Structure formats: C-alpha cells, structure tokens
Tab-separated table of C-alpha atoms in Angstrom:
chain	number	residue	atom	x	y	z
Y	1	MET	CA	-27.533	42.103	-23.219
Y	2	ARG	CA	-23.886	40.996	-23.358
Y	3	ILE	CA	-23.409	38.241	-25.953
Y	4	SER	CA	-19.928	36.863	-26.462
Y	5	LEU	CA	-18.273	33.602	-27.384
Y	6	THR	CA	-14.841	32.023	-27.316
Y	7	TRP	CA	-13.728	29.157	-29.524
Y	8	LEU	CA	-11.357	26.899	-27.573
Y	9	GLY	CA	-10.610	24.623	-30.527
Y	10	HIS	CA	-12.284	21.650	-32.228
Y	11	SER	CA	-16.004	21.800	-31.249
Y	12	THR	CA	-15.556	23.524	-27.889
Y	13	VAL	CA	-17.251	26.924	-27.776
Y	14	VAL	CA	-17.913	28.952	-24.630
Y	15	LEU	CA	-21.110	31.015	-24.938
Y	16	ASP	CA	-21.568	33.912	-22.513
Y	17	LEU	CA	-25.148	35.131	-22.612
Y	18	ASP	CA	-25.542	38.024	-20.165
Y	19	GLY	CA	-23.955	36.193	-17.258
Y	20	VAL	CA	-25.009	32.674	-18.213
Y	21	ARG	CA	-22.078	30.568	-19.454
Y	22	LEU	CA	-22.584	27.476	-21.611
Y	23	ILE	CA	-19.921	25.263	-23.176
Y	24	THR	CA	-20.291	22.902	-26.128
Y	25	ASP	CA	-18.524	19.512	-26.395
Y	26	PRO	CA	-15.725	20.435	-23.961
Y	27	LEU	CA	-12.271	19.251	-24.962
Y	28	LEU	CA	-10.070	20.730	-22.243
Y	29	SER	CA	-7.136	18.311	-22.247
Y	30	ALA	CA	-3.738	18.704	-23.863
Y	31	HIS	CA	-4.566	15.954	-26.351
Y	32	ASN	CA	-7.462	13.636	-27.203
Y	33	GLY	CA	-6.345	10.030	-26.961
Y	34	PRO	CA	-3.861	9.454	-29.814
Y	35	LEU	CA	-4.832	12.721	-31.492
Y	36	ARG	CA	-2.505	15.653	-30.982
Y	37	ARG	CA	-3.628	19.202	-30.279
Y	38	ARG	CA	-2.120	21.673	-32.730
Y	39	THR	CA	-2.957	24.695	-30.591
Y	40	ASP	CA	-2.268	25.725	-26.999
Y	41	LEU	CA	-4.205	24.133	-24.169
Y	42	PRO	CA	-7.189	26.325	-23.203
Y	43	HIS	CA	-6.545	28.232	-19.981
Y	44	PRO	CA	-9.089	27.331	-17.272
Y	45	GLU	CA	-10.146	30.972	-16.987
Y	46	ARG	CA	-11.608	30.702	-20.479
Y	47	TRP	CA	-14.147	28.048	-19.449
Y	48	ARG	CA	-14.356	28.219	-15.652
Y	49	GLY	CA	-17.839	28.953	-14.341
Y	50	ALA	CA	-19.761	27.126	-17.061
Y	51	GLU	CA	-23.311	26.484	-15.848
Y	52	THR	CA	-24.372	24.041	-18.539
Y	53	VAL	CA	-22.592	21.658	-20.902
Y	54	LEU	CA	-24.048	20.781	-24.307
Y	55	ILE	CA	-22.903	17.354	-25.575
Y	56	SER	CA	-23.814	16.608	-29.181
Y	57	HIS	CA	-22.729	12.943	-29.222
Y	58	LEU	CA	-20.367	10.539	-27.512
Y	59	HIS	CA	-17.456	10.274	-29.943
Y	60	HIS	CA	-14.214	10.688	-28.017
Y	61	ASP	CA	-13.446	14.113	-29.482
Y	62	HIS	CA	-16.844	15.458	-28.337
Y	63	ALA	CA	-17.497	13.672	-25.039
Y	64	GLU	CA	-14.081	13.358	-23.433
Y	65	LEU	CA	-14.631	12.058	-19.923
Y	66	ALA	CA	-11.508	13.675	-18.477
Y	67	SER	CA	-12.742	17.082	-19.612
Y	68	LEU	CA	-16.292	16.492	-18.375
Y	69	ARG	CA	-14.916	15.544	-14.965
Y	70	ARG	CA	-13.272	18.962	-14.772
Y	71	LEU	CA	-16.816	20.394	-14.664
Y	72	PRO	CA	-18.234	18.589	-11.613
Y	73	GLY	CA	-21.877	19.116	-10.812
Y	74	VAL	CA	-22.596	20.983	-14.049
Y	75	PRO	CA	-25.714	19.802	-15.937
Y	76	VAL	CA	-24.807	18.034	-19.183
Y	77	LEU	CA	-27.598	18.316	-21.765
Y	78	THR	CA	-27.526	15.591	-24.398
Y	79	GLY	CA	-29.707	13.080	-26.213
Y	80	SER	CA	-31.686	10.801	-23.912
Y	81	GLY	CA	-29.920	7.753	-25.350
Y	82	ASN	CA	-26.584	8.986	-23.985
Y	83	VAL	CA	-27.572	9.620	-20.376
Y	84	ALA	CA	-27.237	6.171	-18.811
Y	85	TRP	CA	-23.752	5.683	-20.284
Y	86	LEU	CA	-22.560	9.072	-19.037
Y	87	ARG	CA	-23.899	8.464	-15.532
Y	88	ARG	CA	-22.248	5.039	-15.409
Y	89	HIS	CA	-18.974	6.797	-16.138
Y	90	GLY	CA	-19.297	9.347	-13.371
Y	91	ILE	CA	-21.062	12.226	-15.157
Y	92	ALA	CA	-23.868	12.582	-12.613
Y	93	GLY	CA	-25.223	15.780	-14.169
Y	94	ALA	CA	-26.242	14.148	-17.456
Y	95	VAL	CA	-29.750	15.235	-18.484
Y	96	GLY	CA	-31.560	13.634	-21.418
Y	97	LEU	CA	-33.468	15.755	-23.916
Y	98	ASP	CA	-35.567	14.620	-26.867
Y	99	ASP	CA	-35.711	16.007	-30.395
Y	100	GLY	CA	-39.359	16.743	-31.072
Y	101	PRO	CA	-41.721	19.112	-32.910
Y	102	ALA	CA	-41.576	22.889	-32.782
Y	103	ASP	CA	-44.030	23.073	-29.883
Y	104	GLN	CA	-41.979	20.748	-27.671
Y	105	PRO	CA	-41.105	22.291	-24.287
Y	106	TRP	CA	-37.634	23.806	-23.963
Y	107	HIS	CA	-35.197	23.019	-21.162
Y	108	ARG	CA	-34.747	26.123	-18.996
Y	109	VAL	CA	-31.199	26.873	-17.863
Y	110	ARG	CA	-31.979	30.141	-16.025
Y	111	ASP	CA	-32.737	33.814	-16.592
Y	112	GLY	CA	-34.589	33.163	-19.837
Y	113	VAL	CA	-31.881	30.940	-21.374
Y	114	GLU	CA	-33.486	27.875	-22.954
Y	115	VAL	CA	-32.072	24.841	-24.787
Y	116	ARG	CA	-33.517	22.113	-26.974
Y	117	LEU	CA	-32.161	19.464	-29.319
Y	118	THR	CA	-32.317	19.438	-33.066
Y	119	ARG	CA	-31.504	16.851	-35.688
Y	120	ALA	CA	-27.952	15.821	-36.595
Y	121	ASP	CA	-27.142	13.170	-39.210
Y	122	HIS	CA	-24.032	11.531	-37.783
Y	123	HIS	CA	-24.463	7.785	-37.674
Y	124	HIS	CA	-22.010	6.599	-40.337
Y	125	ARG	CA	-19.424	5.215	-37.906
Y	126	PRO	CA	-21.324	3.705	-34.957
Y	127	MET	CA	-19.241	2.956	-31.872
Y	128	PRO	CA	-19.539	-0.544	-30.389
Y	129	HIS	CA	-18.832	0.648	-26.839
Y	130	ARG	CA	-20.771	3.948	-26.594
Y	131	PRO	CA	-24.336	4.938	-27.564
Y	132	ASN	CA	-24.688	6.657	-30.912
Y	133	ASP	CA	-27.366	9.247	-30.150
Y	134	ALA	CA	-26.323	12.397	-32.075
Y	135	HIS	CA	-27.979	15.830	-32.092
Y	136	GLY	CA	-27.344	19.518	-32.426
Y	137	HIS	CA	-28.495	22.096	-29.862
Y	138	LEU	CA	-30.616	25.212	-30.175
Y	139	VAL	CA	-30.195	27.966	-27.589
Y	140	ARG	CA	-32.411	31.002	-27.257
Y	141	THR	CA	-32.610	33.994	-24.939
Y	142	PRO	CA	-34.735	37.128	-25.234
Y	143	ALA	CA	-31.876	38.674	-27.225
Y	144	VAL	CA	-30.166	35.936	-29.257
Y	145	THR	CA	-30.648	32.551	-30.927
Y	146	VAL	CA	-27.868	30.003	-31.485
Y	147	TRP	CA	-27.593	26.719	-33.399
Y	148	ALA	CA	-24.668	24.511	-32.375
Y	149	ALA	CA	-24.911	21.909	-35.112
Y	150	GLY	CA	-22.704	19.185	-33.636
Y	151	ASP	CA	-21.283	16.770	-36.195
Y	152	THR	CA	-23.724	16.284	-39.058
Y	153	SER	CA	-24.051	15.929	-42.769
Y	154	LEU	CA	-26.068	18.463	-44.757
Y	155	TYR	CA	-29.848	17.926	-44.885
Y	156	ASP	CA	-32.651	20.022	-46.373
Y	157	GLU	CA	-34.640	20.309	-43.126
Y	158	MET	CA	-32.012	22.649	-41.719
Y	159	ALA	CA	-34.182	25.318	-43.312
Y	160	ALA	CA	-36.754	24.671	-40.545
Y	161	ILE	CA	-34.399	25.667	-37.712
Y	162	PRO	CA	-35.810	29.232	-37.479
Y	163	ASP	CA	-39.270	27.670	-37.105
Y	164	LEU	CA	-38.038	25.559	-34.187
Y	165	LEU	CA	-36.535	28.675	-32.610
Y	166	GLY	CA	-39.662	30.719	-33.201
Y	167	ARG	CA	-37.663	33.544	-34.758
Y	168	PRO	CA	-34.617	34.127	-37.022
Y	169	LEU	CA	-31.267	32.521	-36.262
Y	170	ASP	CA	-28.539	34.857	-35.029
Y	171	LEU	CA	-25.546	32.499	-34.828
Y	172	ALA	CA	-24.769	29.198	-36.550
Y	173	ILE	CA	-21.849	27.163	-35.161
Y	174	VAL	CA	-21.054	24.655	-37.895
Y	175	PRO	CA	-18.377	21.941	-38.268
Y	176	ILE	CA	-16.333	22.061	-41.463
Y	177	SER	CA	-13.743	19.296	-41.200
Y	178	GLY	CA	-12.556	16.220	-39.285
Y	179	TRP	CA	-9.268	15.273	-37.651
Y	180	GLY	CA	-7.712	13.980	-40.851
Y	181	PRO	CA	-7.324	15.125	-44.475
Y	182	ARG	CA	-10.055	12.710	-45.599
Y	183	LEU	CA	-13.594	13.532	-44.481
Y	184	SER	CA	-15.757	10.565	-43.497
Y	185	GLY	CA	-19.537	10.383	-43.782
Y	186	GLY	CA	-21.692	12.309	-41.349
Y	187	HIS	CA	-19.608	15.477	-41.645
Y	188	MET	CA	-19.668	18.641	-43.760
Y	189	ASP	CA	-16.850	20.185	-45.719
Y	190	GLY	CA	-16.497	23.950	-45.983
Y	191	ALA	CA	-18.807	24.312	-48.977
Y	192	GLN	CA	-21.526	22.108	-47.450
Y	193	ALA	CA	-21.360	23.982	-44.148
Y	194	ALA	CA	-21.833	27.259	-46.034
Y	195	GLU	CA	-24.940	25.746	-47.661
Y	196	ALA	CA	-26.188	24.808	-44.190
Y	197	VAL	CA	-25.777	28.395	-43.024
Y	198	ALA	CA	-27.611	29.637	-46.117
Y	199	LEU	CA	-30.499	27.238	-45.480
Y	200	THR	CA	-30.971	28.559	-41.944
Y	201	GLY	CA	-30.608	32.230	-42.869
Y	202	ALA	CA	-28.172	32.734	-39.976
Y	203	ARG	CA	-26.976	36.292	-39.408
Y	204	HIS	CA	-23.541	35.216	-38.124
Y	205	ALA	CA	-21.538	32.018	-38.611
Y	206	LEU	CA	-18.614	30.411	-36.804
Y	207	ALA	CA	-16.800	27.418	-38.302
Y	208	VAL	CA	-15.448	24.838	-35.832
Y	209	HIS	CA	-14.073	21.270	-35.900
Y	210	TRP	CA	-11.021	22.309	-37.909
Y	211	GLY	CA	-7.378	23.187	-37.370
Y	212	THR	CA	-7.123	21.625	-33.895
Y	213	LEU	CA	-6.632	17.837	-33.772
Y	214	HIS	CA	-4.477	15.630	-35.958
Y	215	VAL	CA	-2.840	12.217	-36.046
Y	216	PRO	CA	0.758	12.322	-34.724
Y	217	PHE	CA	3.254	13.598	-37.284
Y	218	MET	CA	0.501	14.540	-39.749
Y	219	SER	CA	-0.157	18.190	-38.914
Y	220	GLU	CA	1.504	19.359	-42.130
Y	221	ARG	CA	1.070	16.366	-44.445
Y	222	PRO	CA	-0.425	16.901	-46.939
Y	223	GLN	CA	0.657	20.517	-46.730
Y	224	GLY	CA	-2.059	22.942	-45.666
Y	225	TRP	CA	-4.816	20.403	-45.078
Y	226	MET	CA	-5.644	21.690	-41.582
Y	227	ASP	CA	-6.432	25.210	-42.788
Y	228	ARG	CA	-7.925	24.472	-46.204
Y	229	PRO	CA	-11.495	23.743	-44.947
Y	230	HIS	CA	-11.771	27.208	-43.400
Y	231	GLN	CA	-10.523	28.868	-46.562
Y	232	GLU	CA	-13.130	26.909	-48.504
Y	233	PHE	CA	-15.865	27.836	-46.026
Y	234	THR	CA	-14.984	31.532	-46.141
Y	235	LYS	CA	-15.194	31.656	-49.933
Y	236	ALA	CA	-18.375	29.579	-50.115
Y	237	LEU	CA	-20.137	31.609	-47.405
Y	238	ALA	CA	-19.474	34.848	-49.284
Y	239	ARG	CA	-20.987	33.253	-52.372
Y	240	VAL	CA	-24.103	31.480	-51.022
Y	241	ALA	CA	-24.887	33.589	-47.908
Y	242	PRO	CA	-23.473	37.056	-48.608
Y	243	ASP	CA	-25.577	38.680	-45.873
Y	244	CYS	CA	-24.156	36.393	-43.179
Y	245	ALA	CA	-21.283	37.846	-41.130
Y	246	LEU	CA	-18.347	35.463	-40.709
Y	247	LEU	CA	-16.808	35.215	-37.233
Y	248	ASP	CA	-13.241	34.607	-38.372
Y	249	LEU	CA	-11.750	33.070	-35.210
Y	250	ARG	CA	-8.782	30.883	-34.378
Y	251	PRO	CA	-8.660	28.654	-31.256
Y	252	GLY	CA	-8.573	30.800	-28.124
Y	253	GLU	CA	-10.063	33.866	-29.833
Y	254	SER	CA	-13.317	35.574	-28.864
Y	255	ALA	CA	-16.019	37.655	-30.519
Y	256	SER	CA	-19.106	39.577	-29.465
Y	257	LEU	CA	-22.449	39.842	-31.207
Y	258	PRO	CA	-24.517	42.999	-31.338
Y	259	SER	CA	-27.294	42.856	-28.753
C-alpha cells in the first residue's frame, strides 16, 4: 500500500493512502487574513484531487473559507457543532461527527479508509462569531493509522489513542507552535508535543503549526522564533520517544511511510 504525505505549511497536510487523498485544515491562500505566509504558496497540484477534508476547528487559520471553497463538493469532516455554520457560509459538504467511545462507528471514506474524531483541548480563546467545537481526527486503513491532533494542549488521555484505533499508532501529526513568539493556552510547545507522541507510542511523528504564519514585519523578531519550536521538538522527541522516527519536513516537502 502506498502511504505518503506532504506538509503544505501550518496545519495543512495532504495524506495519500493508496489512491485516497485527504487534506487536513486546508490553508491554500497566499496569506491568512492579516497573517503573512513565510513560505511559498502551495501549488494546486500538491492538493488537487482531495476526496475528504478534515477540519479540526473553526479558527481562521484552520477553517479558511476561501481555501475550503477551492475544494467544491468535497466532504468536510468536522465536529457536529461546526456543521451549521459551515453550511451557512457555503460549505455544503460539511459532515458532523461526534467524539465517542472506542466502539463508536467510524465514518467510511472509501476503500477501507475510515475517520473518527478524538478529543482536543482548545477552548481557551472562544470566538464570538464562530462555533468553538474543537477535535483531532483519527484515520485508519488496513495498512496505516494516523492521528491528526489539531490544536490542543497536552492531556493524559492521549495514551488511549491506540485503543480508539484498535491497534498501534503509525503516524502522529502534532502542532508545536502558534503564529507568534508567545504561545497561548490550548496549544503545545515542542517539548509538550514530544510528550504527546510518547504517550501515544507513535512510530512516526510530524510536527506542524510552525514556521509558516506570522504577524507582518515579525518573521525575524525575536530572531529565530519561527524555527525554535521545531528544534525543541526534535531534541525532546529523541529524549522521551527514542523509538519514534521523526519526519523532518519543511513546508512543501513530502515523505513516505513503510507499508
């Protein structure tokens, strides 16, 4: 089974699972509101053909309507509390899922690819104009299991993710930063994200949500802040989860997992 992924920057990851293409929190525009993109705009060939979108929550850097409208007709799997808002704003493919016990039915994409929600603790800065339903996603196929954490703080029950999957976790996609040098609540820094990976026992890890967006004129002040979280994550992962293989990617780069 062919298993590959491409990180397009921030929390946007394209997962190719033997011909089935999923995309997480698509941010496909040159910028995100007032935030500037540090890296090149993703080429449409990198995300074209996505069959399913996974939206963790409705913050502007994770549910950008302009990007979602570039994927017309594609199912958008998110928390049930987000669906009505998305449909009111023209995202007709929004599908609500619920975060339940391990025996809860999975949503079938096709060809054995299944998706369900999992917990995310990301309610520190509620939006007055959008719902605040926040989750991560679990994806499983006969060959691979994936946890796309979404934005979340660290919590002990991450250790139960393999139980929800029904088998060990192959790939953890974890956020390690924000869009500024100060990290607000409901996020993980590099060291906390490494602890999250260790709790789940993931075999591979990809750090996202870093090095992409910044306030205008602040990409290099204070010096190095955009890259420091990944350096911290790399060191911490080697210390607390030495058996986990780091996928050391930059925006636009791809990797493959052994099938």
